[in-house]
Amino acid sequence: QVRRVESGGGFVQAGGSLRLACATSGPNFGIEAVGWYRQVDGKARELVATISANGITHYADSVRERFTISRDNAKDTVYLQLNNVTPNDSGVYYCNRDSCLTGSFYCYWGQGTQVTVSS
């Protein structure tokens, strides 16, 4: 069973930067595609960015050219660098397999890490 722990969230002013980390325990980290998701209270999770096992990345239009996803397979960790943040970037950020919103399987979610952007 895979377990993921998110960290790095906090309070940041608009225009600032933040770096999130997702530490993963369990098998097969190096061969799975991982995504960062964002959830605002009362709304569904949205997929923000993904990275494949060999480093291919995709981004939601709302964060493209501002956020950067990366991974360090030796540390079983995926990162999300948030630059030039806006209040709309606020929410709880989760990491999980990349296909949680489209697959037929069930995804287990961790606690996530809160990002709050002030004006």
mmCIF file of N, CA and C in Angstrom:
data_model
loop_
_atom_site.group_PDB
_atom_site.id
_atom_site.type_symbol
_atom_site.label_atom_id
_atom_site.label_comp_id
_atom_site.label_asym_id
_atom_site.label_seq_id
_atom_site.Cartn_x
_atom_site.Cartn_y
_atom_site.Cartn_z
ATOM 1 N N GLN A 1 0.831 -1.180 0.000
ATOM 2 C CA GLN A 1 0.000 0.000 0.000
ATOM 3 C C GLN A 1 0.881 1.252 0.000
ATOM 4 N N VAL A 2 0.509 2.224 -0.823
ATOM 5 C CA VAL A 2 1.250 3.463 -0.947
ATOM 6 C C VAL A 2 0.695 4.491 0.028
ATOM 7 N N ARG A 3 1.609 5.194 0.680
ATOM 8 C CA ARG A 3 1.226 6.273 1.565
ATOM 9 C C ARG A 3 1.969 7.540 1.142
ATOM 10 N N ARG A 4 1.251 8.643 1.098
ATOM 11 C CA ARG A 4 1.826 9.909 0.669
ATOM 12 C C ARG A 4 1.572 10.972 1.729
ATOM 13 N N VAL A 5 2.599 11.761 2.010
ATOM 14 C CA VAL A 5 2.515 12.822 2.996
ATOM 15 C C VAL A 5 2.940 14.126 2.345
ATOM 16 N N GLU A 6 2.035 15.089 2.339
ATOM 17 C CA GLU A 6 2.291 16.393 1.750
ATOM 18 C C GLU A 6 2.778 17.372 2.810
ATOM 19 N N SER A 7 3.637 18.290 2.410
ATOM 20 C CA SER A 7 4.156 19.301 3.313
ATOM 21 C C SER A 7 4.549 20.537 2.524
ATOM 22 N N GLY A 8 4.843 21.603 3.237
ATOM 23 C CA GLY A 8 5.353 22.810 2.619
ATOM 24 C C GLY A 8 4.351 23.931 2.455
ATOM 25 N N GLY A 9 3.090 23.678 2.746
ATOM 26 C CA GLY A 9 2.092 24.718 2.611
ATOM 27 C C GLY A 9 2.223 25.770 3.694
ATOM 28 N N GLY A 10 1.458 26.831 3.537
ATOM 29 C CA GLY A 10 1.477 27.908 4.498
ATOM 30 C C GLY A 10 0.835 29.148 3.929
ATOM 31 N N PHE A 11 1.119 30.264 4.576
ATOM 32 C CA PHE A 11 0.592 31.556 4.149
ATOM 33 C C PHE A 11 1.626 32.281 3.298
ATOM 34 N N VAL A 12 1.167 32.848 2.213
ATOM 35 C CA VAL A 12 2.056 33.563 1.317
ATOM 36 C C VAL A 12 1.281 34.707 0.671
ATOM 37 N N GLN A 13 1.949 35.815 0.421
ATOM 38 C CA GLN A 13 1.314 36.942 -0.240
ATOM 39 C C GLN A 13 1.270 36.735 -1.744
ATOM 40 N N ALA A 14 0.289 37.354 -2.373
ATOM 41 C CA ALA A 14 0.194 37.294 -3.824
ATOM 42 C C ALA A 14 1.511 37.732 -4.445
ATOM 43 N N GLY A 15 1.928 36.988 -5.453
ATOM 44 C CA GLY A 15 3.197 37.253 -6.103
ATOM 45 C C GLY A 15 4.359 36.486 -5.514
ATOM 46 N N GLY A 16 4.157 35.874 -4.372
ATOM 47 C CA GLY A 16 5.213 35.134 -3.714
ATOM 48 C C GLY A 16 5.351 33.721 -4.226
ATOM 49 N N SER A 17 6.197 32.962 -3.547
ATOM 50 C CA SER A 17 6.507 31.602 -3.962
ATOM 51 C C SER A 17 6.424 30.647 -2.793
ATOM 52 N N LEU A 18 6.215 29.392 -3.121
ATOM 53 C CA LEU A 18 6.110 28.334 -2.130
ATOM 54 C C LEU A 18 6.528 27.031 -2.791
ATOM 55 N N ARG A 19 7.126 26.148 -2.015
ATOM 56 C CA ARG A 19 7.522 24.844 -2.538
ATOM 57 C C ARG A 19 6.888 23.747 -1.708
ATOM 58 N N LEU A 20 6.099 22.909 -2.355
ATOM 59 C CA LEU A 20 5.444 21.800 -1.703
ATOM 60 C C LEU A 20 6.207 20.510 -1.971
ATOM 61 N N ALA A 21 6.125 19.586 -1.034
ATOM 62 C CA ALA A 21 6.772 18.297 -1.184
ATOM 63 C C ALA A 21 5.779 17.187 -0.887
ATOM 64 N N CYS A 22 5.922 16.098 -1.588
ATOM 65 C CA CYS A 22 5.108 14.910 -1.390
ATOM 66 C C CYS A 22 6.047 13.734 -1.201
ATOM 67 N N ALA A 23 6.151 13.280 0.030
ATOM 68 C CA ALA A 23 6.980 12.123 0.344
ATOM 69 C C ALA A 23 6.139 10.863 0.255
ATOM 70 N N THR A 24 6.645 9.882 -0.458
ATOM 71 C CA THR A 24 5.902 8.661 -0.727
ATOM 72 C C THR A 24 6.616 7.464 -0.129
ATOM 73 N N SER A 25 5.860 6.601 0.494
ATOM 74 C CA SER A 25 6.374 5.324 0.971
ATOM 75 C C SER A 25 5.585 4.205 0.316
ATOM 76 N N GLY A 26 6.276 3.146 -0.015
ATOM 77 C CA GLY A 26 5.647 2.035 -0.684
ATOM 78 C C GLY A 26 6.364 1.703 -1.974
ATOM 79 N N PRO A 27 5.913 0.658 -2.626
ATOM 80 C CA PRO A 27 6.622 0.196 -3.823
ATOM 81 C C PRO A 27 6.276 0.992 -5.067
ATOM 82 N N ASN A 28 7.151 0.893 -6.030
ATOM 83 C CA ASN A 28 6.901 1.321 -7.407
ATOM 84 C C ASN A 28 6.787 2.825 -7.602
ATOM 85 N N PHE A 29 7.354 3.613 -6.709
ATOM 86 C CA PHE A 29 7.301 5.053 -6.901
ATOM 87 C C PHE A 29 7.959 5.467 -8.212
ATOM 88 N N GLY A 30 9.065 4.871 -8.530
ATOM 89 C CA GLY A 30 9.827 5.263 -9.703
ATOM 90 C C GLY A 30 9.177 4.953 -11.032
ATOM 91 N N ILE A 31 8.118 4.172 -11.055
ATOM 92 C CA ILE A 31 7.470 3.806 -12.307
ATOM 93 C C ILE A 31 6.057 4.359 -12.428
ATOM 94 N N GLU A 32 5.598 5.117 -11.445
ATOM 95 C CA GLU A 32 4.245 5.644 -11.493
ATOM 96 C C GLU A 32 4.249 7.131 -11.813
ATOM 97 N N ALA A 33 3.197 7.559 -12.500
ATOM 98 C CA ALA A 33 2.977 8.973 -12.734
ATOM 99 C C ALA A 33 2.248 9.572 -11.532
ATOM 100 N N VAL A 34 2.672 10.736 -11.112
ATOM 101 C CA VAL A 34 2.144 11.373 -9.913
ATOM 102 C C VAL A 34 1.585 12.731 -10.275
ATOM 103 N N GLY A 35 0.496 13.098 -9.606
ATOM 104 C CA GLY A 35 -0.110 14.394 -9.832
ATOM 105 C C GLY A 35 -0.298 15.160 -8.540
ATOM 106 N N TRP A 36 -0.315 16.477 -8.672
ATOM 107 C CA TRP A 36 -0.731 17.359 -7.594
ATOM 108 C C TRP A 36 -2.161 17.812 -7.871
ATOM 109 N N TYR A 37 -2.991 17.729 -6.844
ATOM 110 C CA TYR A 37 -4.387 18.123 -6.914
ATOM 111 C C TYR A 37 -4.631 19.274 -5.955
ATOM 112 N N ARG A 38 -5.663 20.045 -6.236
ATOM 113 C CA ARG A 38 -6.021 21.168 -5.382
ATOM 114 C C ARG A 38 -7.515 21.117 -5.102
ATOM 115 N N GLN A 39 -7.883 21.378 -3.860
ATOM 116 C CA GLN A 39 -9.276 21.367 -3.466
ATOM 117 C C GLN A 39 -9.592 22.593 -2.626
ATOM 118 N N VAL A 40 -10.646 23.287 -3.007
ATOM 119 C CA VAL A 40 -11.185 24.398 -2.228
ATOM 120 C C VAL A 40 -12.411 23.880 -1.490
ATOM 121 N N ASP A 41 -12.644 24.385 -0.286
ATOM 122 C CA ASP A 41 -13.775 23.927 0.519
ATOM 123 C C ASP A 41 -15.067 23.954 -0.287
ATOM 124 N N GLY A 42 -15.767 22.823 -0.279
ATOM 125 C CA GLY A 42 -17.036 22.733 -0.967
ATOM 126 C C GLY A 42 -16.950 22.449 -2.446
ATOM 127 N N LYS A 43 -15.748 22.322 -2.976
ATOM 128 C CA LYS A 43 -15.579 22.063 -4.389
ATOM 129 C C LYS A 43 -14.815 20.766 -4.605
ATOM 130 N N ALA A 44 -14.913 20.256 -5.798
ATOM 131 C CA ALA A 44 -14.220 19.024 -6.152
ATOM 132 C C ALA A 44 -12.731 19.280 -6.354
ATOM 133 N N ARG A 45 -11.956 18.240 -6.171
ATOM 134 C CA ARG A 45 -10.538 18.338 -6.454
ATOM 135 C C ARG A 45 -10.304 18.570 -7.941
ATOM 136 N N GLU A 46 -9.280 19.343 -8.230
ATOM 137 C CA GLU A 46 -8.870 19.542 -9.602
ATOM 138 C C GLU A 46 -7.415 19.142 -9.752
ATOM 139 N N LEU A 47 -7.088 18.621 -10.899
ATOM 140 C CA LEU A 47 -5.720 18.216 -11.179
ATOM 141 C C LEU A 47 -4.922 19.429 -11.623
ATOM 142 N N VAL A 48 -3.835 19.704 -10.918
ATOM 143 C CA VAL A 48 -3.034 20.883 -11.166
ATOM 144 C C VAL A 48 -1.846 20.585 -12.068
ATOM 145 N N ALA A 49 -1.147 19.499 -11.799
ATOM 146 C CA ALA A 49 0.045 19.160 -12.556
ATOM 147 C C ALA A 49 0.341 17.687 -12.401
ATOM 148 N N THR A 50 0.978 17.107 -13.410
ATOM 149 C CA THR A 50 1.382 15.704 -13.353
ATOM 150 C C THR A 50 2.807 15.562 -13.847
ATOM 151 N N ILE A 51 3.437 14.490 -13.422
ATOM 152 C CA ILE A 51 4.759 14.157 -13.903
ATOM 153 C C ILE A 51 4.853 12.646 -14.036
ATOM 154 N N SER A 52 5.354 12.189 -15.161
ATOM 155 C CA SER A 52 5.488 10.766 -15.408
ATOM 156 C C SER A 52 6.769 10.241 -14.793
ATOM 157 N N ALA A 53 6.940 8.923 -14.885
ATOM 158 C CA ALA A 53 8.128 8.305 -14.321
ATOM 159 C C ALA A 53 9.408 8.823 -14.966
ATOM 160 N N ASN A 54 9.345 9.185 -16.243
ATOM 161 C CA ASN A 54 10.529 9.674 -16.928
ATOM 162 C C ASN A 54 10.562 11.192 -17.061
ATOM 163 N N GLY A 55 9.716 11.890 -16.296
ATOM 164 C CA GLY A 55 9.825 13.330 -16.207
ATOM 165 C C GLY A 55 8.966 14.143 -17.150
ATOM 166 N N ILE A 56 8.043 13.537 -17.859
ATOM 167 C CA ILE A 56 7.134 14.276 -18.723
ATOM 168 C C ILE A 56 6.092 14.979 -17.856
ATOM 169 N N THR A 57 5.908 16.267 -18.061
ATOM 170 C CA THR A 57 5.024 17.065 -17.216
ATOM 171 C C THR A 57 3.849 17.622 -17.997
ATOM 172 N N HIS A 58 2.744 17.820 -17.274
ATOM 173 C CA HIS A 58 1.561 18.493 -17.800
ATOM 174 C C HIS A 58 1.013 19.401 -16.721
ATOM 175 N N TYR A 59 0.414 20.509 -17.155
ATOM 176 C CA TYR A 59 -0.091 21.495 -16.223
ATOM 177 C C TYR A 59 -1.484 21.943 -16.609
ATOM 178 N N ALA A 60 -2.291 22.249 -15.600
ATOM 179 C CA ALA A 60 -3.556 22.911 -15.848
ATOM 180 C C ALA A 60 -3.286 24.307 -16.400
ATOM 181 N N ASP A 61 -4.191 24.778 -17.237
ATOM 182 C CA ASP A 61 -4.001 26.095 -17.840
ATOM 183 C C ASP A 61 -3.842 27.194 -16.798
ATOM 184 N N SER A 62 -4.495 27.032 -15.664
ATOM 185 C CA SER A 62 -4.480 28.072 -14.652
ATOM 186 C C SER A 62 -3.126 28.240 -13.968
ATOM 187 N N VAL A 63 -2.252 27.234 -14.076
ATOM 188 C CA VAL A 63 -0.967 27.297 -13.389
ATOM 189 C C VAL A 63 0.221 27.214 -14.333
ATOM 190 N N ARG A 64 -0.023 26.966 -15.590
ATOM 191 C CA ARG A 64 1.066 26.813 -16.553
ATOM 192 C C ARG A 64 1.940 28.065 -16.576
ATOM 193 N N GLU A 65 3.238 27.864 -16.605
ATOM 194 C CA GLU A 65 4.258 28.900 -16.616
ATOM 195 C C GLU A 65 4.424 29.587 -15.270
ATOM 196 N N ARG A 66 3.680 29.145 -14.257
ATOM 197 C CA ARG A 66 3.867 29.645 -12.907
ATOM 198 C C ARG A 66 4.286 28.548 -11.939
ATOM 199 N N PHE A 67 3.780 27.345 -12.127
ATOM 200 C CA PHE A 67 4.101 26.215 -11.268
ATOM 201 C C PHE A 67 5.026 25.256 -11.998
ATOM 202 N N THR A 68 5.853 24.554 -11.232
ATOM 203 C CA THR A 68 6.742 23.558 -11.790
ATOM 204 C C THR A 68 6.698 22.300 -10.933
ATOM 205 N N ILE A 69 6.407 21.179 -11.566
ATOM 206 C CA ILE A 69 6.408 19.907 -10.867
ATOM 207 C C ILE A 69 7.702 19.171 -11.191
ATOM 208 N N SER A 70 8.259 18.513 -10.197
ATOM 209 C CA SER A 70 9.489 17.764 -10.382
ATOM 210 C C SER A 70 9.481 16.569 -9.442
ATOM 211 N N ARG A 71 10.423 15.661 -9.653
ATOM 212 C CA ARG A 71 10.487 14.488 -8.792
ATOM 213 C C ARG A 71 11.921 14.069 -8.571
ATOM 214 N N ASP A 72 12.151 13.490 -7.416
ATOM 215 C CA ASP A 72 13.431 12.934 -7.055
ATOM 216 C C ASP A 72 13.163 11.479 -6.675
ATOM 217 N N ASN A 73 13.376 10.586 -7.613
ATOM 218 C CA ASN A 73 13.043 9.184 -7.371
ATOM 219 C C ASN A 73 13.905 8.561 -6.280
ATOM 220 N N ALA A 74 15.121 9.041 -6.127
ATOM 221 C CA ALA A 74 15.991 8.519 -5.084
ATOM 222 C C ALA A 74 15.435 8.807 -3.698
ATOM 223 N N LYS A 75 14.685 9.894 -3.563
ATOM 224 C CA LYS A 75 14.077 10.262 -2.292
ATOM 225 C C LYS A 75 12.592 9.943 -2.236
ATOM 226 N N ASP A 76 12.057 9.339 -3.280
ATOM 227 C CA ASP A 76 10.625 9.023 -3.354
ATOM 228 C C ASP A 76 9.775 10.257 -3.076
ATOM 229 N N THR A 77 10.154 11.374 -3.671
ATOM 230 C CA THR A 77 9.503 12.641 -3.381
ATOM 231 C C THR A 77 9.175 13.385 -4.672
ATOM 232 N N VAL A 78 7.987 13.972 -4.705
ATOM 233 C CA VAL A 78 7.556 14.837 -5.792
ATOM 234 C C VAL A 78 7.379 16.240 -5.232
ATOM 235 N N TYR A 79 7.800 17.230 -5.992
ATOM 236 C CA TYR A 79 7.733 18.616 -5.557
ATOM 237 C C TYR A 79 6.821 19.417 -6.470
ATOM 238 N N LEU A 80 6.290 20.496 -5.918
ATOM 239 C CA LEU A 80 5.554 21.467 -6.705
ATOM 240 C C LEU A 80 6.022 22.852 -6.295
ATOM 241 N N GLN A 81 6.663 23.531 -7.222
ATOM 242 C CA GLN A 81 7.118 24.894 -6.997
ATOM 243 C C GLN A 81 6.044 25.857 -7.473
ATOM 244 N N LEU A 82 5.543 26.676 -6.569
ATOM 245 C CA LEU A 82 4.507 27.654 -6.884
ATOM 246 C C LEU A 82 5.152 29.026 -6.939
ATOM 247 N N ASN A 83 5.112 29.656 -8.093
ATOM 248 C CA ASN A 83 5.657 30.989 -8.268
ATOM 249 C C ASN A 83 4.557 31.954 -8.681
ATOM 250 N N ASN A 84 4.753 33.211 -8.315
ATOM 251 C CA ASN A 84 3.811 34.263 -8.687
ATOM 252 C C ASN A 84 2.381 33.861 -8.351
ATOM 253 N N VAL A 85 2.161 33.468 -7.121
ATOM 254 C CA VAL A 85 0.863 32.937 -6.714
ATOM 255 C C VAL A 85 -0.181 34.041 -6.652
ATOM 256 N N THR A 86 -1.422 33.637 -6.808
ATOM 257 C CA THR A 86 -2.574 34.515 -6.704
ATOM 258 C C THR A 86 -3.529 33.947 -5.663
ATOM 259 N N PRO A 87 -4.491 34.746 -5.179
ATOM 260 C CA PRO A 87 -5.463 34.202 -4.229
ATOM 261 C C PRO A 87 -6.219 32.989 -4.760
ATOM 262 N N ASN A 88 -6.395 32.880 -6.060
ATOM 263 C CA ASN A 88 -7.079 31.726 -6.625
ATOM 264 C C ASN A 88 -6.275 30.438 -6.509
ATOM 265 N N ASP A 89 -5.012 30.539 -6.148
ATOM 266 C CA ASP A 89 -4.196 29.354 -5.922
ATOM 267 C C ASP A 89 -4.403 28.768 -4.538
ATOM 268 N N SER A 90 -5.155 29.429 -3.688
ATOM 269 C CA SER A 90 -5.402 28.929 -2.345
ATOM 270 C C SER A 90 -6.180 27.618 -2.384
ATOM 271 N N GLY A 91 -5.919 26.759 -1.421
ATOM 272 C CA GLY A 91 -6.611 25.498 -1.326
ATOM 273 C C GLY A 91 -5.744 24.468 -0.635
ATOM 274 N N VAL A 92 -6.286 23.292 -0.496
ATOM 275 C CA VAL A 92 -5.537 22.167 0.050
ATOM 276 C C VAL A 92 -4.945 21.390 -1.110
ATOM 277 N N TYR A 93 -3.651 21.198 -1.072
ATOM 278 C CA TYR A 93 -2.943 20.505 -2.144
ATOM 279 C C TYR A 93 -2.652 19.072 -1.732
ATOM 280 N N TYR A 94 -2.967 18.147 -2.610
ATOM 281 C CA TYR A 94 -2.753 16.725 -2.403
ATOM 282 C C TYR A 94 -1.906 16.158 -3.525
ATOM 283 N N CYS A 95 -1.185 15.114 -3.215
ATOM 284 C CA CYS A 95 -0.519 14.355 -4.257
ATOM 285 C C CYS A 95 -1.094 12.950 -4.298
ATOM 286 N N ASN A 96 -1.104 12.376 -5.470
ATOM 287 C CA ASN A 96 -1.641 11.042 -5.655
ATOM 288 C C ASN A 96 -1.270 10.570 -7.054
ATOM 289 N N ARG A 97 -1.670 9.371 -7.391
ATOM 290 C CA ARG A 97 -1.480 8.913 -8.759
ATOM 291 C C ARG A 97 -2.189 9.864 -9.718
ATOM 292 N N ASP A 98 -1.710 9.944 -10.935
ATOM 293 C CA ASP A 98 -2.156 10.991 -11.836
ATOM 294 C C ASP A 98 -3.581 10.831 -12.336
ATOM 295 N N SER A 99 -4.135 9.626 -12.263
ATOM 296 C CA SER A 99 -5.416 9.336 -12.897
ATOM 297 C C SER A 99 -6.569 9.189 -11.905
ATOM 298 N N CYS A 100 -6.479 9.789 -10.742
ATOM 299 C CA CYS A 100 -7.505 9.615 -9.720
ATOM 300 C C CYS A 100 -8.872 10.146 -10.138
ATOM 301 N N LEU A 101 -8.923 11.153 -10.974
ATOM 302 C CA LEU A 101 -10.198 11.746 -11.356
ATOM 303 C C LEU A 101 -10.824 11.086 -12.570
ATOM 304 N N THR A 102 -10.105 10.212 -13.230
ATOM 305 C CA THR A 102 -10.610 9.580 -14.442
ATOM 306 C C THR A 102 -10.634 8.061 -14.380
ATOM 307 N N GLY A 103 -9.891 7.450 -13.480
ATOM 308 C CA GLY A 103 -9.827 6.008 -13.398
ATOM 309 C C GLY A 103 -11.020 5.404 -12.685
ATOM 310 N N SER A 104 -11.187 4.112 -12.863
ATOM 311 C CA SER A 104 -12.283 3.392 -12.222
ATOM 312 C C SER A 104 -11.916 2.883 -10.832
ATOM 313 N N PHE A 105 -10.665 2.985 -10.447
ATOM 314 C CA PHE A 105 -10.193 2.540 -9.148
ATOM 315 C C PHE A 105 -10.439 3.620 -8.096
ATOM 316 N N TYR A 106 -10.281 3.247 -6.837
ATOM 317 C CA TYR A 106 -10.452 4.196 -5.742
ATOM 318 C C TYR A 106 -9.101 4.723 -5.298
ATOM 319 N N CYS A 107 -9.018 6.036 -5.143
ATOM 320 C CA CYS A 107 -7.802 6.670 -4.655
ATOM 321 C C CYS A 107 -7.957 7.038 -3.186
ATOM 322 N N TYR A 108 -6.965 6.673 -2.404
ATOM 323 C CA TYR A 108 -6.933 7.070 -1.011
ATOM 324 C C TYR A 108 -6.163 8.375 -0.886
ATOM 325 N N TRP A 109 -6.717 9.306 -0.115
ATOM 326 C CA TRP A 109 -6.154 10.644 -0.001
ATOM 327 C C TRP A 109 -5.567 10.884 1.377
ATOM 328 N N GLY A 110 -4.431 11.548 1.411
ATOM 329 C CA GLY A 110 -3.821 11.938 2.665
ATOM 330 C C GLY A 110 -4.427 13.214 3.198
ATOM 331 N N GLN A 111 -3.715 13.853 4.132
ATOM 332 C CA GLN A 111 -4.221 15.065 4.749
ATOM 333 C C GLN A 111 -4.055 16.296 3.871
ATOM 334 N N GLY A 112 -3.137 16.252 2.935
ATOM 335 C CA GLY A 112 -2.865 17.406 2.105
ATOM 336 C C GLY A 112 -2.119 18.483 2.870
ATOM 337 N N THR A 113 -1.803 19.566 2.180
ATOM 338 C CA THR A 113 -1.152 20.701 2.812
ATOM 339 C C THR A 113 -1.838 21.978 2.339
ATOM 340 N N GLN A 114 -2.161 22.841 3.280
ATOM 341 C CA GLN A 114 -2.940 24.044 3.000
ATOM 342 C C GLN A 114 -2.058 25.162 2.467
ATOM 343 N N VAL A 115 -2.512 25.773 1.391
ATOM 344 C CA VAL A 115 -1.871 26.958 0.837
ATOM 345 C C VAL A 115 -2.882 28.093 0.891
ATOM 346 N N THR A 116 -2.500 29.193 1.521
ATOM 347 C CA THR A 116 -3.363 30.356 1.621
ATOM 348 C C THR A 116 -2.625 31.563 1.072
ATOM 349 N N VAL A 117 -3.179 32.151 0.032
ATOM 350 C CA VAL A 117 -2.564 33.299 -0.629
ATOM 351 C C VAL A 117 -3.369 34.541 -0.282
ATOM 352 N N SER A 118 -2.720 35.529 0.277
ATOM 353 C CA SER A 118 -3.366 36.780 0.640
ATOM 354 C C SER A 118 -3.108 37.839 -0.420
ATOM 355 N N SER A 119 -4.048 38.770 -0.534
ATOM 356 C CA SER A 119 -3.925 39.836 -1.519
ATOM 357 C C SER A 119 -2.933 40.889 -1.077
#
